[in-house]
Tab-separated table of C-alpha atoms in Angstrom:
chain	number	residue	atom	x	y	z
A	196	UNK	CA	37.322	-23.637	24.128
A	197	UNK	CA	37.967	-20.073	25.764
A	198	UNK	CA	34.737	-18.489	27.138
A	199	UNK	CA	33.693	-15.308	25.778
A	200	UNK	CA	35.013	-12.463	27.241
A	201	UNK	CA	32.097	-11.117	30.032
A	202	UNK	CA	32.578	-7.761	28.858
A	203	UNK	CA	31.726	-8.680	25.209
A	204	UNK	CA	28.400	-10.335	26.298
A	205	UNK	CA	24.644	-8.839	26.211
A	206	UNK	CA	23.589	-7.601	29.749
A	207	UNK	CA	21.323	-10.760	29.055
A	208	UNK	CA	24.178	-13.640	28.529
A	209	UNK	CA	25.733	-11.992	31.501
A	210	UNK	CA	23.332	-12.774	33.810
A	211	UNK	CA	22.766	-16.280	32.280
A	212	UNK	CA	26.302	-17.249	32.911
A	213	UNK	CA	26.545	-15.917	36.517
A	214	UNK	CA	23.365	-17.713	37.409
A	215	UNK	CA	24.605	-20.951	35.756
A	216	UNK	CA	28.087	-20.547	37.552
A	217	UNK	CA	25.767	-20.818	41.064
A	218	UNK	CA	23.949	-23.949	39.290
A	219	UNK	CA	27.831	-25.296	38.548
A	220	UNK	CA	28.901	-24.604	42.408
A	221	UNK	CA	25.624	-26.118	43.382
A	222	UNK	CA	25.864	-29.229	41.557
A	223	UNK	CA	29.449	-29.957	42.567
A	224	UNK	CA	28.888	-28.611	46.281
A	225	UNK	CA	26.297	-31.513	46.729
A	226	UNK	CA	28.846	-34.087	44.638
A	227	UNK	CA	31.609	-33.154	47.371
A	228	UNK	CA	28.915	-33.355	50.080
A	229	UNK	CA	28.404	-36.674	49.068
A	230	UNK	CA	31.808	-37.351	49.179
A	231	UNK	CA	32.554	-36.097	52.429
A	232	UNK	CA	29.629	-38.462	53.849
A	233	UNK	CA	31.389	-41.678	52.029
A	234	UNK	CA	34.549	-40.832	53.632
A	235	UNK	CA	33.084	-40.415	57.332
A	236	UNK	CA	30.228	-43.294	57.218
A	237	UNK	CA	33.073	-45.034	55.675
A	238	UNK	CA	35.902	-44.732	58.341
A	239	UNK	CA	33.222	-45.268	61.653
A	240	UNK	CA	31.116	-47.982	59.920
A	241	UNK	CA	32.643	-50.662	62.049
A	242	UNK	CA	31.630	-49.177	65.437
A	243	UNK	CA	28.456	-47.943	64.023
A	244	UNK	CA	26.967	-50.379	61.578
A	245	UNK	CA	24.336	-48.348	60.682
A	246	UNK	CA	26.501	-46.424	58.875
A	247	UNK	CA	26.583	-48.689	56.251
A	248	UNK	CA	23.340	-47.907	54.828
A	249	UNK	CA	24.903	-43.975	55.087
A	250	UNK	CA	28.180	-45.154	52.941
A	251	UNK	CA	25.597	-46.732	50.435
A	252	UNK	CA	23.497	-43.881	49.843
A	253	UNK	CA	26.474	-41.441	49.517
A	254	UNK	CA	28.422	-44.016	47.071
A	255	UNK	CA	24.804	-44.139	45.013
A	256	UNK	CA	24.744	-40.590	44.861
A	257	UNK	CA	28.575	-39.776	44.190
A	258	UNK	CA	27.758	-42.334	41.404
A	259	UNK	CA	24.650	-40.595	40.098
A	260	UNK	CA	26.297	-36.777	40.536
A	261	UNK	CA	29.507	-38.105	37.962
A	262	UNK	CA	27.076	-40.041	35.714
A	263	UNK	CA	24.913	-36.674	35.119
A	264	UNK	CA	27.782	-34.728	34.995
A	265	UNK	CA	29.430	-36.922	32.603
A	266	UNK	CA	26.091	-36.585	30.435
A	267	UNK	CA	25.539	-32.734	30.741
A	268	UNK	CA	29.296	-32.609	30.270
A	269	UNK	CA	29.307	-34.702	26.992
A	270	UNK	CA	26.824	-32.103	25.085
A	271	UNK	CA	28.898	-29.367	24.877
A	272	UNK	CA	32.192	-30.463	25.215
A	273	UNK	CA	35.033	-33.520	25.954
A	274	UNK	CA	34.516	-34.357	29.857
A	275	UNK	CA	37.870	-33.730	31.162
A	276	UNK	CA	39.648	-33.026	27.358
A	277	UNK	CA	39.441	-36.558	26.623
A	278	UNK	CA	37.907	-36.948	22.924
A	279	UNK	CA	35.837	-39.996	23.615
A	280	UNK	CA	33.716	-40.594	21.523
A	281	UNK	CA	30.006	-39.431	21.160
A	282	UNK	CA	31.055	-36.286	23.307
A	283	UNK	CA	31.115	-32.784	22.140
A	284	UNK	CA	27.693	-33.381	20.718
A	285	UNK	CA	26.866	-29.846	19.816
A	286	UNK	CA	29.719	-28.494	18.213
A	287	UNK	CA	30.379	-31.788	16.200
A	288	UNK	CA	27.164	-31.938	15.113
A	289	UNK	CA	26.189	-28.788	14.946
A	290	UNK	CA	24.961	-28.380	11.191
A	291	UNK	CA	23.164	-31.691	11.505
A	292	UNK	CA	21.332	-29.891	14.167
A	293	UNK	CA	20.474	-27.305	12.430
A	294	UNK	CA	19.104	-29.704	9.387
A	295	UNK	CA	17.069	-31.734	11.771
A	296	UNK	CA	15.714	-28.480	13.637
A	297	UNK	CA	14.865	-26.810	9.977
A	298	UNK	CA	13.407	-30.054	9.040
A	299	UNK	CA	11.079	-30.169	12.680
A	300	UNK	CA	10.144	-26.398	11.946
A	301	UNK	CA	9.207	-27.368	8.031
A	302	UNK	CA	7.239	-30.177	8.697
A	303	UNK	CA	5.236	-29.769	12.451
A	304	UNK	CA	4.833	-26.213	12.460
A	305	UNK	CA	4.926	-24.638	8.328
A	306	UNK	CA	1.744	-26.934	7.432
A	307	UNK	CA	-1.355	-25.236	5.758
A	308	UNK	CA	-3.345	-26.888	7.648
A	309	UNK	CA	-2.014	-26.331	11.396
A	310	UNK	CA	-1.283	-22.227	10.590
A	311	UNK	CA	-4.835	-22.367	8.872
A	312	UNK	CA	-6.278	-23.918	11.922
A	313	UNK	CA	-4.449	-21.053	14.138
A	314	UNK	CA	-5.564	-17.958	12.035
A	315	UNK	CA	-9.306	-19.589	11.564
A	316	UNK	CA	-9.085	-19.837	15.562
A	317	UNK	CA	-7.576	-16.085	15.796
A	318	UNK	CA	-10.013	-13.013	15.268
A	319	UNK	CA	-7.161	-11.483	12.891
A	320	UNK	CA	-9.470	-7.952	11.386
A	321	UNK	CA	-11.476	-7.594	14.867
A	322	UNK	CA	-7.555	-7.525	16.773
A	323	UNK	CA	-6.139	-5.688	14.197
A	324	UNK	CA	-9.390	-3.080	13.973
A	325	UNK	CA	-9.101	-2.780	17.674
A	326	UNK	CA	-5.430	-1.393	17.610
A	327	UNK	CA	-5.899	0.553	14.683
A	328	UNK	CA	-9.355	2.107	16.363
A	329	UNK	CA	-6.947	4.081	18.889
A	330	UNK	CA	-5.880	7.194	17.508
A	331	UNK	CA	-1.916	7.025	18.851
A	332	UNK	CA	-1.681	3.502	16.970
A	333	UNK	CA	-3.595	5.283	13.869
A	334	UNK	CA	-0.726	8.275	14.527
A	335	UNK	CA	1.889	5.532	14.805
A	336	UNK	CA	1.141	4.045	12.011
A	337	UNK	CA	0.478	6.574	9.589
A	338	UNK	CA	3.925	7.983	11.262
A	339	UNK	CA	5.669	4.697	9.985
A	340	UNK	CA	4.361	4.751	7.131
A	341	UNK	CA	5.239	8.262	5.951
A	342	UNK	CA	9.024	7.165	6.972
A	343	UNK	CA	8.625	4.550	4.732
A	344	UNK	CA	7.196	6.756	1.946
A	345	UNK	CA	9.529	9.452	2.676
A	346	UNK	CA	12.706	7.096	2.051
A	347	UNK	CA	11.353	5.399	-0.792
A	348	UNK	CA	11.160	8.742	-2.372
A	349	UNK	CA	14.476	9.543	-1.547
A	350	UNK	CA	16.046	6.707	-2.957
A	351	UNK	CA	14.093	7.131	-6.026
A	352	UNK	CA	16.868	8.668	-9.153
A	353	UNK	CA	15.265	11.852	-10.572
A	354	UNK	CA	16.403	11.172	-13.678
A	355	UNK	CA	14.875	7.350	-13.837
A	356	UNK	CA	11.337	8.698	-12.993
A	357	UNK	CA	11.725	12.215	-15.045
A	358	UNK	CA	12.189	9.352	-18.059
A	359	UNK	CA	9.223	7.782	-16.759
A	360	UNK	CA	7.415	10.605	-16.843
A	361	UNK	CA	7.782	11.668	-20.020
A	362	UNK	CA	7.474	8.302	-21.757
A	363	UNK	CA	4.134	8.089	-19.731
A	364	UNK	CA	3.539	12.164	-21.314
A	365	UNK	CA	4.623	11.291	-24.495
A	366	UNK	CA	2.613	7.774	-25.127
A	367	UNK	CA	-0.452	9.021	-23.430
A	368	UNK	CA	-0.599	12.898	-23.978
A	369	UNK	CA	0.990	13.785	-26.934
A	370	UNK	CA	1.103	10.471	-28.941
A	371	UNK	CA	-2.799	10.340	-29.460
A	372	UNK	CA	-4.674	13.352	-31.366
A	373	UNK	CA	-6.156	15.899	-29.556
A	374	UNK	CA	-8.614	17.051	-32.079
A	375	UNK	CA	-11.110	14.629	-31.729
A	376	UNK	CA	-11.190	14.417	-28.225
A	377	UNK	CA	-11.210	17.886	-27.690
A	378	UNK	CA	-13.990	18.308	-29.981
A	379	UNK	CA	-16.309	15.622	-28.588
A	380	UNK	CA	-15.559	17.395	-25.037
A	381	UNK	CA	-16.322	21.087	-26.278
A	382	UNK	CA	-19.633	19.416	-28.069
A	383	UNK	CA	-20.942	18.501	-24.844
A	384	UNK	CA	-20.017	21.702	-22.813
A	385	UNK	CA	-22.212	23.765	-25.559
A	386	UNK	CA	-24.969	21.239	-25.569
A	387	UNK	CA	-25.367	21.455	-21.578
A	388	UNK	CA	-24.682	25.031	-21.635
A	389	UNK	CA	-21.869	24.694	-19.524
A	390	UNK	CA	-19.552	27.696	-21.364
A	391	UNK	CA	-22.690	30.565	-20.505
A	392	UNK	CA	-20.490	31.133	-17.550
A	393	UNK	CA	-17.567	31.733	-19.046
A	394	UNK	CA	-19.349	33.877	-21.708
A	395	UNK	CA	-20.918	36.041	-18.701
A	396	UNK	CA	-16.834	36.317	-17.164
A	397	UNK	CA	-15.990	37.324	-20.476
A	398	UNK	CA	-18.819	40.017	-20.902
A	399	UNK	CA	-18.467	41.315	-16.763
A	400	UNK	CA	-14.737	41.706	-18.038
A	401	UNK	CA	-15.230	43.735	-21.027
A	402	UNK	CA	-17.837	46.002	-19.486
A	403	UNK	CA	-15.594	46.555	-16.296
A	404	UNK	CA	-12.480	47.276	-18.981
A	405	UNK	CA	-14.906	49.934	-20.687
A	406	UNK	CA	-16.169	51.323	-17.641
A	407	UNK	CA	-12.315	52.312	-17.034
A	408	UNK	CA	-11.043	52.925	-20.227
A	409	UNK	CA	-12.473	55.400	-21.940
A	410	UNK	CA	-9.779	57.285	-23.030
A	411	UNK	CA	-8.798	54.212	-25.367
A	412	UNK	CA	-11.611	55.256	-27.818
A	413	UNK	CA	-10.166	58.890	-28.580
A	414	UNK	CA	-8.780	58.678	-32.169
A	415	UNK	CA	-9.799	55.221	-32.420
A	416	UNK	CA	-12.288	56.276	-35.478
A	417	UNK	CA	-11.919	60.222	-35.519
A	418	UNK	CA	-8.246	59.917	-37.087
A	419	UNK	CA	-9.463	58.200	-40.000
A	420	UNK	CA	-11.616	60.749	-41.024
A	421	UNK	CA	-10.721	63.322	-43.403
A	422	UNK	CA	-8.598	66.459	-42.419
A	423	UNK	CA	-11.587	69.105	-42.785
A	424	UNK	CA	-13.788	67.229	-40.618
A	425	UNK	CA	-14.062	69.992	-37.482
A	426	UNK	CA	-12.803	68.302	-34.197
A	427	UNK	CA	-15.813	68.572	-32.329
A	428	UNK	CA	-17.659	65.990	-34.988
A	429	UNK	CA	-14.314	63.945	-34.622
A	430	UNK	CA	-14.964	63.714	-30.492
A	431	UNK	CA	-18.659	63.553	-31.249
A	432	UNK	CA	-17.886	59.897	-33.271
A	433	UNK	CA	-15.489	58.422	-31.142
A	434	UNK	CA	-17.707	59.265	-28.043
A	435	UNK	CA	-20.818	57.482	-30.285
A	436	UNK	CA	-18.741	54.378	-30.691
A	437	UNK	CA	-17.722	53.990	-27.119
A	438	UNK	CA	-21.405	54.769	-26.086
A	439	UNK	CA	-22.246	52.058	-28.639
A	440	UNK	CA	-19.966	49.686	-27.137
A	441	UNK	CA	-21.326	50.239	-23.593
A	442	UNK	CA	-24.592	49.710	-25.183
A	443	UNK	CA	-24.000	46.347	-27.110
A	444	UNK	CA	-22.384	44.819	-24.191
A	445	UNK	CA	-24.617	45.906	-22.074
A	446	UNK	CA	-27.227	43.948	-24.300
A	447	UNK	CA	-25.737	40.855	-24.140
A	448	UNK	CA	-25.463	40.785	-20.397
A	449	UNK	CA	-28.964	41.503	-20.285
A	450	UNK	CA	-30.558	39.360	-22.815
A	451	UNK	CA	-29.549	35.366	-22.520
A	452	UNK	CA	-30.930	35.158	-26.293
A	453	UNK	CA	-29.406	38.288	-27.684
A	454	UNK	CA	-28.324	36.969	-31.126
A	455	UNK	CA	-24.101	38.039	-30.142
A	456	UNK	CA	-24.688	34.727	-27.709
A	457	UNK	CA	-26.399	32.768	-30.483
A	458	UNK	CA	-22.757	33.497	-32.854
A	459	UNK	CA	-20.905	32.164	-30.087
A	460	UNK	CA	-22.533	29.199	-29.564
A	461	UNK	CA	-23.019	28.411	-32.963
A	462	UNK	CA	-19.012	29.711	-33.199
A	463	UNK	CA	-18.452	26.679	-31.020
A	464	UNK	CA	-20.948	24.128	-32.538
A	465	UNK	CA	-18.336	24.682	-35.399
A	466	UNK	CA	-14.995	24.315	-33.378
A	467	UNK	CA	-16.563	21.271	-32.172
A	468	UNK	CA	-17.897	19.524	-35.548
A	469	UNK	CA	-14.019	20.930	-37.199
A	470	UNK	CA	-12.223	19.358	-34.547
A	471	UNK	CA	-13.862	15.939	-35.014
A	472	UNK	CA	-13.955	15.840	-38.260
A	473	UNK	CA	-11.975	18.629	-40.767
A	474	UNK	CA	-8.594	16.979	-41.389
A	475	UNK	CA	-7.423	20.696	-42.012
A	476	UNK	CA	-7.955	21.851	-38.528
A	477	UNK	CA	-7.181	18.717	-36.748
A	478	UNK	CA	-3.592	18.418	-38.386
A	479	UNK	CA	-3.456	22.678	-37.141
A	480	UNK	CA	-4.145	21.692	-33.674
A	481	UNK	CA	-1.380	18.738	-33.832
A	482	UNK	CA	0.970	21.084	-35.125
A	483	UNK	CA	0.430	23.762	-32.815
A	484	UNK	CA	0.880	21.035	-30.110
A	485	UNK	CA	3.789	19.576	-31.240
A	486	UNK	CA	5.286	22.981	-31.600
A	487	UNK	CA	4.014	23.696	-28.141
A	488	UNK	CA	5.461	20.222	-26.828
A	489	UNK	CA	8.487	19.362	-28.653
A	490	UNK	CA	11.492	17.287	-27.025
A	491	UNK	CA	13.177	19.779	-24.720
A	492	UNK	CA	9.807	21.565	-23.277
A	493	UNK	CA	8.578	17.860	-22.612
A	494	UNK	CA	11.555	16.735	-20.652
A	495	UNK	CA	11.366	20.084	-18.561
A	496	UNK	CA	7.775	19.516	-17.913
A	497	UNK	CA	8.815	16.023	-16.492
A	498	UNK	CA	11.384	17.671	-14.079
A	499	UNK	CA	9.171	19.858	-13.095
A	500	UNK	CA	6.061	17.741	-12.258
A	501	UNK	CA	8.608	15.595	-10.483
A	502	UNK	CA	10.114	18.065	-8.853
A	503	UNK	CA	7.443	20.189	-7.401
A	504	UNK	CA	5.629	16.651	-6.338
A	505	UNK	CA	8.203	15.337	-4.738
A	506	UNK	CA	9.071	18.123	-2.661
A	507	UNK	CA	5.412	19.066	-1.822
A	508	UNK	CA	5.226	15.096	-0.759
A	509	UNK	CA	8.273	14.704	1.134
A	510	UNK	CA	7.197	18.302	3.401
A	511	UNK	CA	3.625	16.352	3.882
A	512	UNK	CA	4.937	13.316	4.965
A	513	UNK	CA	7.571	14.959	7.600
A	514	UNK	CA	5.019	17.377	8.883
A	515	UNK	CA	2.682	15.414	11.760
A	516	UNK	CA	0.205	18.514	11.463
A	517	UNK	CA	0.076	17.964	7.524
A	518	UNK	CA	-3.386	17.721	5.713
A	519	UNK	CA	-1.893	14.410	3.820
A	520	UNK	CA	-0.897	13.422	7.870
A	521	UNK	CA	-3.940	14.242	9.229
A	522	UNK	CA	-6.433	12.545	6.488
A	523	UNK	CA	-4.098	9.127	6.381
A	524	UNK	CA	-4.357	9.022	10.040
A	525	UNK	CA	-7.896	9.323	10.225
A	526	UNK	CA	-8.429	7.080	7.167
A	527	UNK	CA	-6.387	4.317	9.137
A	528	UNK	CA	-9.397	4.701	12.305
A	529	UNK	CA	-11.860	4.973	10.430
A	530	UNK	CA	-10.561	1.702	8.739
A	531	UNK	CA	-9.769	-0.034	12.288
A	532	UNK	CA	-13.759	1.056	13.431
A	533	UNK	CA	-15.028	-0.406	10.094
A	534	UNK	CA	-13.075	-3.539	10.959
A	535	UNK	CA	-14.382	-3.882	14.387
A	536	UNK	CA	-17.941	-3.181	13.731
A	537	UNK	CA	-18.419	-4.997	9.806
A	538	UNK	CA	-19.116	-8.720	9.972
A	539	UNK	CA	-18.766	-8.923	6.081
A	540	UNK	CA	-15.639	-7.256	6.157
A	541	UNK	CA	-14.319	-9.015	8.804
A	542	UNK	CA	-14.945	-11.980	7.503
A	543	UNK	CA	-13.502	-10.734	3.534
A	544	UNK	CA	-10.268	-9.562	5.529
A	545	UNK	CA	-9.965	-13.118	8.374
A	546	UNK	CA	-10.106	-15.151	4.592
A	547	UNK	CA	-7.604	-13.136	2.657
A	548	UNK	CA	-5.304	-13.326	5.790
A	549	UNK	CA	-5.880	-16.923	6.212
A	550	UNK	CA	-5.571	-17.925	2.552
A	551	UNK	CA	-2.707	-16.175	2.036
A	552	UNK	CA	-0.776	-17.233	5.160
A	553	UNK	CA	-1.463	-20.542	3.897
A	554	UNK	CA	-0.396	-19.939	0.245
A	555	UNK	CA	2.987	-18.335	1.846
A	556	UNK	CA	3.187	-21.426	3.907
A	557	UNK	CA	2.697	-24.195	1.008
A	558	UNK	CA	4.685	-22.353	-1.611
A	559	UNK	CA	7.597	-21.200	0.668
A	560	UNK	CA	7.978	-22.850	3.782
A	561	UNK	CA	11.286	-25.385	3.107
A	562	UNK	CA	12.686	-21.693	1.999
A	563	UNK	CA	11.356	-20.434	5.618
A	564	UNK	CA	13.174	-23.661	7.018
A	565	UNK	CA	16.361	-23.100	5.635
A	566	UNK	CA	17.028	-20.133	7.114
A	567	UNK	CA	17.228	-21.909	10.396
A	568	UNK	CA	19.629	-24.379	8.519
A	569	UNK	CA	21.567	-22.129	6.590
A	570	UNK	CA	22.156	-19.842	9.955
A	571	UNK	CA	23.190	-22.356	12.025
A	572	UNK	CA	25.211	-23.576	9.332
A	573	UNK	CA	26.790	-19.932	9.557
A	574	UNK	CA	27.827	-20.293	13.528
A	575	UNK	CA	31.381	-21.088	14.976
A	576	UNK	CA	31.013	-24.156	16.648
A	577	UNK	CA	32.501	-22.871	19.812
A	578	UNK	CA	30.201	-20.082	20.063
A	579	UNK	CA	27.072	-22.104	19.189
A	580	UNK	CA	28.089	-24.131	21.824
A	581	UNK	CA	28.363	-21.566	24.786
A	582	UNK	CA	25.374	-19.496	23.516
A	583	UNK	CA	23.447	-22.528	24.095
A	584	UNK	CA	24.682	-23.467	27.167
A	585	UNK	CA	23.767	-20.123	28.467
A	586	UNK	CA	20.325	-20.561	27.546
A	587	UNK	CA	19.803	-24.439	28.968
A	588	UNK	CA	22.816	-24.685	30.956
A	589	UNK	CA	21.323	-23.975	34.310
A	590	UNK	CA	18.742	-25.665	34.003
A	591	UNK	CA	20.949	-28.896	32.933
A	592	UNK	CA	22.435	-28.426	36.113
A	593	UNK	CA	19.418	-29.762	38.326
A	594	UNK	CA	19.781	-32.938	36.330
A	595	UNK	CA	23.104	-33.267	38.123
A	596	UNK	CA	21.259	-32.028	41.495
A	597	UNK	CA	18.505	-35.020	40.937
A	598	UNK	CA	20.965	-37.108	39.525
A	599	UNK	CA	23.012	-36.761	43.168
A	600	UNK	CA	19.572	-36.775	45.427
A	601	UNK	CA	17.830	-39.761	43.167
A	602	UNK	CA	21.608	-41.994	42.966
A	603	UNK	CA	21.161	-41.442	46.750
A	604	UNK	CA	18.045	-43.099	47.099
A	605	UNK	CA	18.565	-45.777	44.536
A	606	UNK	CA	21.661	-46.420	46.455
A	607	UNK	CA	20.261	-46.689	49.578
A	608	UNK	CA	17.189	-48.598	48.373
A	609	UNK	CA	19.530	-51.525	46.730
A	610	UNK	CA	22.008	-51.683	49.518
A	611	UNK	CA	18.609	-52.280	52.295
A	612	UNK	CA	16.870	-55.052	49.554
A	613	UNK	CA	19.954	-56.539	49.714
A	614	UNK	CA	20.847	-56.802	53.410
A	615	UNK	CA	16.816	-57.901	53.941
A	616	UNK	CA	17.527	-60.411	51.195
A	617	UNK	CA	21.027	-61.620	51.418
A	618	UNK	CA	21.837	-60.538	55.461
């Protein structure tokens, strides 16, 4: 199996496999030490006896040194390219490992009872109203959340949510009658009084038009009076009925009873009672509306809701110094101070958390497990295998350190029982 290229490796797995390189070097620097202390205890043991405890302490620790290595050795691939068998453990086995380690996950760690134990022990809405509390996490937030907004919007067809649109305008808008509606809605404008304020615009209007428009009034009665009348009696009768005019609606604005405000209202009271009840001007009103609103004009209104929303949105959502910015970022604090300071609420938001972390959990987790499965499933073998002797190798190295230092001991330890035993 060909390591990985170093130059292909994260700046991470590069500095994994030079430290366990040193771990390697280590390791087999205190095998050869050992080895080196067999040979010499081993060639001057006859003129120095005590030597011979020396030569059994190396041989216990050359022993212990190949034994661990062997071991370490045998995970991740054949010692020596020999296929014997139960080595190679990880790459052999590799999807099993990945079914036992989805099947660990599943069943110690995706219970409802140990995550409800951990979110029950875990302030979630205090934590959580603490961040938010901070205006730069509000900003950040609100910030990732318009980017979210913004490209849901742009993936969103026009055309699909123009047809929404005017189903939704059609079924709800121009579907139903307006006549009744309308009429019940006008009723209670005229019984509150509501429309005197229009009728005052519309009087203030017509008194500031005659203030400035005299001039309209010449002819408007003199012309249809005979030919002899002289033309001073013709400007004489025109000025009476602009003078009149100024007069009349100058009376209404002064007197809220004046009988011209009585017609209107009663005008209305009419409207009202017609548009709830007279078939005749109920099926006017639909026909005027369906005129207004007929196929074309309702799929134009749809593009141009749509439109003019969607662009006003997207330019609110990119703009930090937006009103719609500004108000969602301030919502989200005053949301995170709420949550730090409101027992009830922290205790409405901790449940929902906890109950539905647990729901999740129950309903889902072997699908949660499987990922682990199914991606380990995915792996080469070979690179499974190096990845994860990257992360563990080094420190599977000291087990051939100890292995060396404690076959040592055990060594020496056997060989002096046995001379105080045996001589």
């Amino acid at each position: 199996m060909a390591p990985t290229p170093t130059h292909l490796l994260s700046p991470a797995d590069q500095e994994r496999r030079r430290a366990l390189r040193v771990m390697k070097g280590v390791a087999l620097g205190a095998l050869l030490g050992m080895a080196a202390v067999f040979l010499v205890s081993f060639a001057f043991e006859e003129q120095v006896p005590a030597l011979a405890y020396v030569r059994a302490a190396a041989e216990g620790g050359m022993v212990g040194a190949l034994a661990d290595w062997f071991a370490v050795t045998a995970l991740f691939r054949h010692p020596l390219g020999i296929p014997i068998p139960h080595t190679a453990i990880i790459p052999n086995r590799k999807d099993e490992i990945g079914r036992t380690l989805g099947e660990f996950v599943e069943t110690e760690f995706l219970r409802g009872d140990v995550v409800r134990a951990k979110l029950e022990a875990t302030a979630v809405a205090v934590r959580a109203g603490e961040w938010l509390r901070v205006p730069a996490h509000a900003e950040r937030v609100t910030a990732e959340g318009s980017a979210m907004a913004s490209g849901i919007l742009r993936a969103l067809s026009d055309d699909d949510v123009q047809d929404v649109i005017e189903e939704l305008a059609r079924e709800h808008l121009i579907a139903p009658e307006w006549g009744p509606p309308l009429g019940a809605w006008l009723g209670r404008i005229v019984d509150s009084g509501a429309h005197h304020g229009a009728v005052d615009l519309g009087v203030d209007n017509i008194e500031a038009w005659l203030a400035g428009n005299q001039t309209a009034f010449t002819g408007l009665v003199s012309r249809r009076l005979p030919a002899w009348v002289p033309s001073i009696a013709q400007r004489l009768v025109d000025d009476t009925v602009y003078n009149e005019a100024v007069k009349f609606v100058a009376a209404i604005k002064a007197d809220p009873q004046h009988p011209a405000r009585k017609a209107i209202d009663g005008y209305l009271h009419r409207l009202s009672d017609s548009l709830q009840h007279d078939p005749a001007t109920i099926g006017r009103l639909e026909d005027a509306k369906i005129a207004v609103f007929d196929s074309p004009r309702v799929r134009e209104l749809a593009a141009e809701v749509w439109n003019t929303a969607k662009t006003g949105l997207l330019a609110s959502l990119a703009d930090p110094q937006s009103g719609l910015r500004r108000r969602a970022a301030t919502a989200v604090a005053e949301i995170g101070d709420r949550l730090t300071t409101d027992a009830a609420l922290q205790r409405r938001v901790d449940t929902w958390v906890t109950d539905a972390a647990v729901f999740l959990v129950d309903r889902y987790r072997h699908d949660i497990a499987s990922i682990i499965t199914d991606t380990v499933e995915r792996w080469d073998p070979a690179e499974t295998t190096e990845k994860i002797e990257l992360m563990v190798g080094r420190d599977l190295q000291y087990i051939r350190l100890n292995g060396t230092i404690v076959g040592a001991l055990a060594g020496l330890i056997i060989f002096t029982v046995a001379q105080a035993l045996l001589g």
